[in-house]
mmCIF file with all atom_site columns, C-alpha atoms and ligand atoms in Angstrom:
data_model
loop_
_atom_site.group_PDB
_atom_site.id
_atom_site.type_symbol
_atom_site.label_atom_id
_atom_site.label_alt_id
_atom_site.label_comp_id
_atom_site.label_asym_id
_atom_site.label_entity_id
_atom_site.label_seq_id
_atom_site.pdbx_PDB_ins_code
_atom_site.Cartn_x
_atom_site.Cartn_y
_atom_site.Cartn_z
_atom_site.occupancy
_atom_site.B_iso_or_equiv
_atom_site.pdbx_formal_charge
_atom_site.auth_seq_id
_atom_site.auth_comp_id
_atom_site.auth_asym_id
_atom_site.auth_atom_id
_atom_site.pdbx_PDB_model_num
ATOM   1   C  CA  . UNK A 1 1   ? 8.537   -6.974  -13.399 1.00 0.00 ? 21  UNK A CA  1
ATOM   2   C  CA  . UNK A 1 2   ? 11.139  -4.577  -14.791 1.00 0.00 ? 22  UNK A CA  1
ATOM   3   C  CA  . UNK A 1 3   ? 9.388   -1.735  -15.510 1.00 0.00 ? 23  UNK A CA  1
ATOM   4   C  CA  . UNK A 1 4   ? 7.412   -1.598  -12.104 1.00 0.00 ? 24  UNK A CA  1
ATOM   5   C  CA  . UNK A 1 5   ? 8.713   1.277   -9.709  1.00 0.00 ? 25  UNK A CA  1
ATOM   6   C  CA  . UNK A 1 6   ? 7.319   -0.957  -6.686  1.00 0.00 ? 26  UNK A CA  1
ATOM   7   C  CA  . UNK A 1 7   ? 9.143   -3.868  -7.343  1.00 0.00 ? 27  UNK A CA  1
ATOM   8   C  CA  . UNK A 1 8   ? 12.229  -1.525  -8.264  1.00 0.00 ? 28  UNK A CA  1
ATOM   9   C  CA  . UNK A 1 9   ? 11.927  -0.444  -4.381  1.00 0.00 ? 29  UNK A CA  1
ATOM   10  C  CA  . UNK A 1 10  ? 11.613  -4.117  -3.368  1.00 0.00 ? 30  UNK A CA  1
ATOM   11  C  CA  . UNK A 1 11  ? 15.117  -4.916  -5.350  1.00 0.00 ? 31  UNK A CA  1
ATOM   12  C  CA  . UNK A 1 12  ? 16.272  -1.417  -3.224  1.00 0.00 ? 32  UNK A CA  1
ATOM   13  C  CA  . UNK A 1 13  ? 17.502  0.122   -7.355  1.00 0.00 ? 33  UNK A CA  1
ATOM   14  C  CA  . UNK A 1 14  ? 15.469  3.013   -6.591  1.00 0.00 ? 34  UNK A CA  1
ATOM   15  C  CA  . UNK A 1 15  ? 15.343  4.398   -2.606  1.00 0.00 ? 35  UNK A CA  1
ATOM   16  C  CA  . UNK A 1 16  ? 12.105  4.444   -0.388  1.00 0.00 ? 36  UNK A CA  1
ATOM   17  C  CA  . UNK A 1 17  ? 11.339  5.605   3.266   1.00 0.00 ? 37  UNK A CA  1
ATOM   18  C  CA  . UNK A 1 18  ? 10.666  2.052   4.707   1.00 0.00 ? 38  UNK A CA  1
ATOM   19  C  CA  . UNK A 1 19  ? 8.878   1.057   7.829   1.00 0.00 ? 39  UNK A CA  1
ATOM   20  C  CA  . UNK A 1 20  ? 8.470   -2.318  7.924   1.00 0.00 ? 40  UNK A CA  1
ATOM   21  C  CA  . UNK A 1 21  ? 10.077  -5.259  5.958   1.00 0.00 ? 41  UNK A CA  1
ATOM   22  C  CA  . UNK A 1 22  ? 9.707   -9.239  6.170   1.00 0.00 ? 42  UNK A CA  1
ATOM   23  C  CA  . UNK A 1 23  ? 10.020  -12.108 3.787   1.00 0.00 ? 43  UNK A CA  1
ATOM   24  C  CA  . UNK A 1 24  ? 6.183   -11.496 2.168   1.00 0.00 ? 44  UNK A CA  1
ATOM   25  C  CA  . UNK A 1 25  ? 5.730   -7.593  2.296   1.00 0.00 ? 45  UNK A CA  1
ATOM   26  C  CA  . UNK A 1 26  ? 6.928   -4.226  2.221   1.00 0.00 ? 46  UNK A CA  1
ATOM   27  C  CA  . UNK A 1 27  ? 5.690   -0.816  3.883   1.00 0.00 ? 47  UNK A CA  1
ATOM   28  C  CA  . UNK A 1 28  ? 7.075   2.752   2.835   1.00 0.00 ? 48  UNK A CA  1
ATOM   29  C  CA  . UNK A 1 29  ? 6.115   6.525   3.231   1.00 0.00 ? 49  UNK A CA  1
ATOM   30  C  CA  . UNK A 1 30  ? 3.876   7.882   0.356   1.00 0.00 ? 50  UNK A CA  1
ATOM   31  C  CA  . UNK A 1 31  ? 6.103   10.059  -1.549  1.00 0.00 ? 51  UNK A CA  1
ATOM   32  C  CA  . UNK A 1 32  ? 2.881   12.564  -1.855  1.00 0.00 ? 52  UNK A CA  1
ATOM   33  C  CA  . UNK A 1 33  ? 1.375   11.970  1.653   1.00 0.00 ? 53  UNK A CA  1
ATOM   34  C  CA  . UNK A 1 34  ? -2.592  12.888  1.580   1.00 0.00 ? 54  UNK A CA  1
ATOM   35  C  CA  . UNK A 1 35  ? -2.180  12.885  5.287   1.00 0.00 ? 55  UNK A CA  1
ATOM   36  C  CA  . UNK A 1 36  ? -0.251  13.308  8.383   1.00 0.00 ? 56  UNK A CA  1
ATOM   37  C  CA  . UNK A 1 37  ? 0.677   9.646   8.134   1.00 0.00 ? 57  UNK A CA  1
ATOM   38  C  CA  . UNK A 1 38  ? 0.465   8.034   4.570   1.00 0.00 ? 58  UNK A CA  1
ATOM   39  C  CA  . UNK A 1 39  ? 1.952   4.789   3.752   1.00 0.00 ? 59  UNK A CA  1
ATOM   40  C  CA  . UNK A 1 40  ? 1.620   1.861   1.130   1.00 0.00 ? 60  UNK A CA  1
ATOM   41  C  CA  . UNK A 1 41  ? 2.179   -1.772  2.408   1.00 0.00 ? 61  UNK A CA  1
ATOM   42  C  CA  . UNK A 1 42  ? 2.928   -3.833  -0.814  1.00 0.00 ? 62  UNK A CA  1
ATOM   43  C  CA  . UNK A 1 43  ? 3.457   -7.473  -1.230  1.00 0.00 ? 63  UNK A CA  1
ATOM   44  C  CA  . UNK A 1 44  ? 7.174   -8.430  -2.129  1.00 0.00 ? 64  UNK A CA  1
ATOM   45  C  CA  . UNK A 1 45  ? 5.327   -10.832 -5.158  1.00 0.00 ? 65  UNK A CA  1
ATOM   46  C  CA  . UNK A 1 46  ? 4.356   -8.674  -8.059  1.00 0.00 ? 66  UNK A CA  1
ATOM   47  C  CA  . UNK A 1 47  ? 0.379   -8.377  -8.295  1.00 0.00 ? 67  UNK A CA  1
ATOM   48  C  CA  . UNK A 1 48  ? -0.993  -5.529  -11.115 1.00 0.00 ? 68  UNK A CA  1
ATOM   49  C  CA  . UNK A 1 49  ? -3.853  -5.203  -8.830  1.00 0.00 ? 69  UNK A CA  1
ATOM   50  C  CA  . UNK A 1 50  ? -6.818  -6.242  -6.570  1.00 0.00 ? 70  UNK A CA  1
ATOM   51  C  CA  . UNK A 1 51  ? -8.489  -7.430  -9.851  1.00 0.00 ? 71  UNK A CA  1
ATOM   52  C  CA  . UNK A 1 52  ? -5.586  -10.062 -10.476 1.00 0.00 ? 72  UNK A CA  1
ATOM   53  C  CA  . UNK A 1 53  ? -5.792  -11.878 -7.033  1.00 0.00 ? 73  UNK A CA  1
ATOM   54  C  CA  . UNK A 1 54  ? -6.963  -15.658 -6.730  1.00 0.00 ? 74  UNK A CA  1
ATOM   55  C  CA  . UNK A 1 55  ? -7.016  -18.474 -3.809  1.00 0.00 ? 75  UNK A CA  1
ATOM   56  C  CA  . UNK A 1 56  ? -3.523  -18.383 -4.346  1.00 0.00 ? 76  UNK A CA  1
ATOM   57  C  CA  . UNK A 1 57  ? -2.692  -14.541 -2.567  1.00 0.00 ? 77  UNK A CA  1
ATOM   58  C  CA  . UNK A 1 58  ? -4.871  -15.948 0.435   1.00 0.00 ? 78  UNK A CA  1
ATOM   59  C  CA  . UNK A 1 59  ? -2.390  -15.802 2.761   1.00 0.00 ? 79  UNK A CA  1
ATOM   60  C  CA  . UNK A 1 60  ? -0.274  -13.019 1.473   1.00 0.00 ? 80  UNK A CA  1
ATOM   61  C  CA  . UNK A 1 61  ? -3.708  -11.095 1.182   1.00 0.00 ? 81  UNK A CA  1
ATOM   62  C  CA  . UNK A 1 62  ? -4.665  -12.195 5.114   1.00 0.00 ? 82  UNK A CA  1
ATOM   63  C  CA  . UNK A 1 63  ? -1.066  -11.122 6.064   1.00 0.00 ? 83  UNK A CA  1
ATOM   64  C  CA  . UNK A 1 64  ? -1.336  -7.619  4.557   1.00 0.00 ? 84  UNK A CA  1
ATOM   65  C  CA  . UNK A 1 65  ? -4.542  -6.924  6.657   1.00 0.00 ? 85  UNK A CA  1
ATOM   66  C  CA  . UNK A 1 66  ? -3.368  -7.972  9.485   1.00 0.00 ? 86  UNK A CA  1
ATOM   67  C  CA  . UNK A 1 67  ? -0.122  -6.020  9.279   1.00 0.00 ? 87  UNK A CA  1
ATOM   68  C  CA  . UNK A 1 68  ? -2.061  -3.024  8.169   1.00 0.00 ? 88  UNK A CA  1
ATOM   69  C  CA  . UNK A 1 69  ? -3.577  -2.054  11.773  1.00 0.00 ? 89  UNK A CA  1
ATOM   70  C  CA  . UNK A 1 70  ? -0.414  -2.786  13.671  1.00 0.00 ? 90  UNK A CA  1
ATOM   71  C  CA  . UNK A 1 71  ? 1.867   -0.793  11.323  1.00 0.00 ? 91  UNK A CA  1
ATOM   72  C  CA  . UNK A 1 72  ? -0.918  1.794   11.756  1.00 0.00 ? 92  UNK A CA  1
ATOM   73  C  CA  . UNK A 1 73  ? -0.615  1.925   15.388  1.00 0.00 ? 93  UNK A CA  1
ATOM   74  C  CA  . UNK A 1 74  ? 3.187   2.041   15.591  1.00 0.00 ? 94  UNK A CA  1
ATOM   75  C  CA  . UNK A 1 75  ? 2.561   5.228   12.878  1.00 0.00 ? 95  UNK A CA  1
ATOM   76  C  CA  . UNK A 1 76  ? 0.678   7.210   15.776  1.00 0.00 ? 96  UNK A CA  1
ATOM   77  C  CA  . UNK A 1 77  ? -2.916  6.028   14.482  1.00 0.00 ? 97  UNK A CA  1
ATOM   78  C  CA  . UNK A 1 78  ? -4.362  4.009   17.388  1.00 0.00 ? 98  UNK A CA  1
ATOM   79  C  CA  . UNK A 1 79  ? -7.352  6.177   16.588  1.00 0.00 ? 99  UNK A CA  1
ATOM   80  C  CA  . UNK A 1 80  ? -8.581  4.736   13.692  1.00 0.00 ? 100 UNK A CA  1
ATOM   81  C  CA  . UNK A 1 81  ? -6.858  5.218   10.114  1.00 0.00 ? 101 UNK A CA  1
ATOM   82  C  CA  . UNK A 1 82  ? -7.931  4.599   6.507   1.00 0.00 ? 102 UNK A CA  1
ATOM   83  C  CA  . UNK A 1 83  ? -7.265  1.530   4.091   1.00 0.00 ? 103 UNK A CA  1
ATOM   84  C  CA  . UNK A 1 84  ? -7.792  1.911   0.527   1.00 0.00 ? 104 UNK A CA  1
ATOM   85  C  CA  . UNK A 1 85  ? -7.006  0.061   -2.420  1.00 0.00 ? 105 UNK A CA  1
ATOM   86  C  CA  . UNK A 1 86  ? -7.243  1.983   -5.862  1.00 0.00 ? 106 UNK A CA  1
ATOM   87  C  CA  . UNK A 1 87  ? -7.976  -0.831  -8.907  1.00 0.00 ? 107 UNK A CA  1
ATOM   88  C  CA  . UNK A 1 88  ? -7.547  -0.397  -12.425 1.00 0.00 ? 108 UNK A CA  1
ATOM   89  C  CA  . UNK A 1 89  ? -7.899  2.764   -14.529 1.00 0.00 ? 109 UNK A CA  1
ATOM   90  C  CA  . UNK A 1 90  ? -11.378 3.660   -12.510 1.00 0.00 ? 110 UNK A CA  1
ATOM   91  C  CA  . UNK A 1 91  ? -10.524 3.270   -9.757  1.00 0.00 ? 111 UNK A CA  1
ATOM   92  C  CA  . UNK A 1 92  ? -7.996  5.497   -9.927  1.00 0.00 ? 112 UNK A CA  1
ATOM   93  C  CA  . UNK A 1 93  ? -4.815  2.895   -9.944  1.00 0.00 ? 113 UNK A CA  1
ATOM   94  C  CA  . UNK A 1 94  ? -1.452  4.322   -10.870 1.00 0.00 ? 114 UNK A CA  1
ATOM   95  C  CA  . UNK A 1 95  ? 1.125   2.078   -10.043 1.00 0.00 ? 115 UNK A CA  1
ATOM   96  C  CA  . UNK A 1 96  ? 0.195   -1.278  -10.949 1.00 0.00 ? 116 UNK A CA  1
ATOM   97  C  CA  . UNK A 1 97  ? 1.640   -3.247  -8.374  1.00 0.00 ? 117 UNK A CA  1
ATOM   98  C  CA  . UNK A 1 98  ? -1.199  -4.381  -5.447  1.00 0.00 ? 118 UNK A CA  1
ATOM   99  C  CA  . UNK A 1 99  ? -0.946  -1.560  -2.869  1.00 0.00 ? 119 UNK A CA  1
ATOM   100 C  CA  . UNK A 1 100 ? -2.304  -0.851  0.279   1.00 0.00 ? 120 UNK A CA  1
ATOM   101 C  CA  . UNK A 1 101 ? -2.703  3.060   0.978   1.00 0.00 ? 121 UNK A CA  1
ATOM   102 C  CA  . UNK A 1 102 ? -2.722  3.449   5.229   1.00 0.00 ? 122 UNK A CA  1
ATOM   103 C  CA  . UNK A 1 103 ? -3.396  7.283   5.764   1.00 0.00 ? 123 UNK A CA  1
ATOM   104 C  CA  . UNK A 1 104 ? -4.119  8.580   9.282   1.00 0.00 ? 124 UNK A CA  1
ATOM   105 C  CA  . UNK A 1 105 ? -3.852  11.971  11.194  1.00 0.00 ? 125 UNK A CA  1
ATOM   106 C  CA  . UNK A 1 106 ? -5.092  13.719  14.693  1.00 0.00 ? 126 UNK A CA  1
ATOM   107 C  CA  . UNK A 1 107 ? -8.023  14.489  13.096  1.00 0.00 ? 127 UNK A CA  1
ATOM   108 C  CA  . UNK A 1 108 ? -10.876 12.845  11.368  1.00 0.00 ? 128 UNK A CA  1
ATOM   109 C  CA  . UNK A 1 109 ? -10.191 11.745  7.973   1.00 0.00 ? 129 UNK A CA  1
ATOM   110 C  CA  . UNK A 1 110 ? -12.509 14.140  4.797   1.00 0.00 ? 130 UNK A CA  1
ATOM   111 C  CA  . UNK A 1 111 ? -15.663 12.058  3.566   1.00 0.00 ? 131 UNK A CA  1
ATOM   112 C  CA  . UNK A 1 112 ? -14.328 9.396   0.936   1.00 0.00 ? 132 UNK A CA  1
ATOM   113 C  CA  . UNK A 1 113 ? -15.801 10.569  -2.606  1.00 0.00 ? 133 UNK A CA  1
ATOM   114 C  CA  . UNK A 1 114 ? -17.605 13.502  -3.721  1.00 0.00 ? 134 UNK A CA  1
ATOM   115 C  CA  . UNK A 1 115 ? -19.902 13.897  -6.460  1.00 0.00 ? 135 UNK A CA  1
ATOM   116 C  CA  . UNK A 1 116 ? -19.401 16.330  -9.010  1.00 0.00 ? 136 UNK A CA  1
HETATM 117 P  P1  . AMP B 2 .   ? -2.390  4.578   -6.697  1.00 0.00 ? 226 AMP B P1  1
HETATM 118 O  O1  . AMP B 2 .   ? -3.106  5.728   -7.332  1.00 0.00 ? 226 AMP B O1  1
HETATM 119 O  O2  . AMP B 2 .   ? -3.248  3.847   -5.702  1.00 0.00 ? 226 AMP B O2  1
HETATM 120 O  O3  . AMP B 2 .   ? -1.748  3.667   -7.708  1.00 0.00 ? 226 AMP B O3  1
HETATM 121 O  O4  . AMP B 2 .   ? -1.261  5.236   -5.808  1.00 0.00 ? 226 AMP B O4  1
HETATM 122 C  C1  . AMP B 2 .   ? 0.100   5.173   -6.067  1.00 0.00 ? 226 AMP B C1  1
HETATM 123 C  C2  . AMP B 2 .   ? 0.785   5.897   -4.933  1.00 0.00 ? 226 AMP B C2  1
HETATM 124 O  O5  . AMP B 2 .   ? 2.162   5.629   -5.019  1.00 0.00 ? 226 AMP B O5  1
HETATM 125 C  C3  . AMP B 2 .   ? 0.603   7.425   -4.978  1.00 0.00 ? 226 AMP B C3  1
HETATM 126 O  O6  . AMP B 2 .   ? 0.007   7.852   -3.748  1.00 0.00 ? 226 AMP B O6  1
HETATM 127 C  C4  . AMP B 2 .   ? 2.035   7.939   -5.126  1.00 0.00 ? 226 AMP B C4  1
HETATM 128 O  O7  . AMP B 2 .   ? 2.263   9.126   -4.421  1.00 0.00 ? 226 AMP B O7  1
HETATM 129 C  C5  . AMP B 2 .   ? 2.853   6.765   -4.599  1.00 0.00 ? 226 AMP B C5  1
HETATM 130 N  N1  . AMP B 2 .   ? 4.208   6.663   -5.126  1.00 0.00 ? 226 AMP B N1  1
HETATM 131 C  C6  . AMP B 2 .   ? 4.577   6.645   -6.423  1.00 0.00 ? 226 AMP B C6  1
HETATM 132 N  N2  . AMP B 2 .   ? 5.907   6.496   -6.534  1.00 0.00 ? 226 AMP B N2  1
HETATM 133 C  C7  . AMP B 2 .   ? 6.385   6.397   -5.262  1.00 0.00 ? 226 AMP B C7  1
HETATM 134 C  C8  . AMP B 2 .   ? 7.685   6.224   -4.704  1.00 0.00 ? 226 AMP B C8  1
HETATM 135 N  N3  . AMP B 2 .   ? 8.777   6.140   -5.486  1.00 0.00 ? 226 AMP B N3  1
HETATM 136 N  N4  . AMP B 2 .   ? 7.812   6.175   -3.363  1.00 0.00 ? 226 AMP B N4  1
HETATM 137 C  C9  . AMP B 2 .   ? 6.718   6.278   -2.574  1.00 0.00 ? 226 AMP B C9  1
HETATM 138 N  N5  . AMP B 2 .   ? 5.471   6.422   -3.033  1.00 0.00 ? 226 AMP B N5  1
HETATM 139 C  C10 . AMP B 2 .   ? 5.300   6.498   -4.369  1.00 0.00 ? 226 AMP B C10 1
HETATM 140 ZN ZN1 . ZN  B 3 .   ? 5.903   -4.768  -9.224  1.00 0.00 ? 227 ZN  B ZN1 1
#
């Protein structure tokens, strides 16, 4: 996808603060941290979103959750940490490339979404 910044940091044409890397996935700093420890783990294969997955992304979906509490832990959140995945326009999606948000801290993570 040549217009997605995601895979642009896969192909390493535009610079990212990785912490993990293998064959399947990526994992990086958030470049606007909502927490002590904020990062994205993205599959190397370009997905828009959660809303585009099928039987195929089984495994790269199963490895991605599995990864997510490990990376967590090496991060400093044995304590428990957030997942989220933002989909389409309302659900708040900005880069269109499937995303995992991880974001941990020392202390207990704000209630999720507030009514206005
Ligand atoms: P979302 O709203 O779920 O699509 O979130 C996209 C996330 O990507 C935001 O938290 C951004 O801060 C983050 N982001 C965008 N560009 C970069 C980048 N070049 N490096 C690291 N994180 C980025
Ligand atoms: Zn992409």
């Amino acid at each position: 996808m040549d217009n997605c910044i995601f895979c642009k940091i896969i192909k390493k044409e535009i610079p990212a603060n990785k912490l993990y890397e293998d064959e399947h996935v990526l994992a990086f700093h958030d470049i606007h941290p909502a927490a002590p420890v904020h990062f994205l783990l993205i599959p190397k294969l370009h997905v828009d979103s959660l809303a585009d997955v099928d039987d195929n992304h089984q495994n790269l979906l199963g490895r991605m959750l599995i990864l997510a509490p490990r990376l967590a832990k090496e991060q400093g959140c044995a304590e428990g940490f957030r997942t989220i995945i933002n989909t389409g326009r309302i659900g708040g999606q900005e880069v269109f490339h499937l995303h995992i948000h991880i974001i941990g801290g020392h202390q207990r993570l704000p209630g999720m979404i507030h009514q206005e």
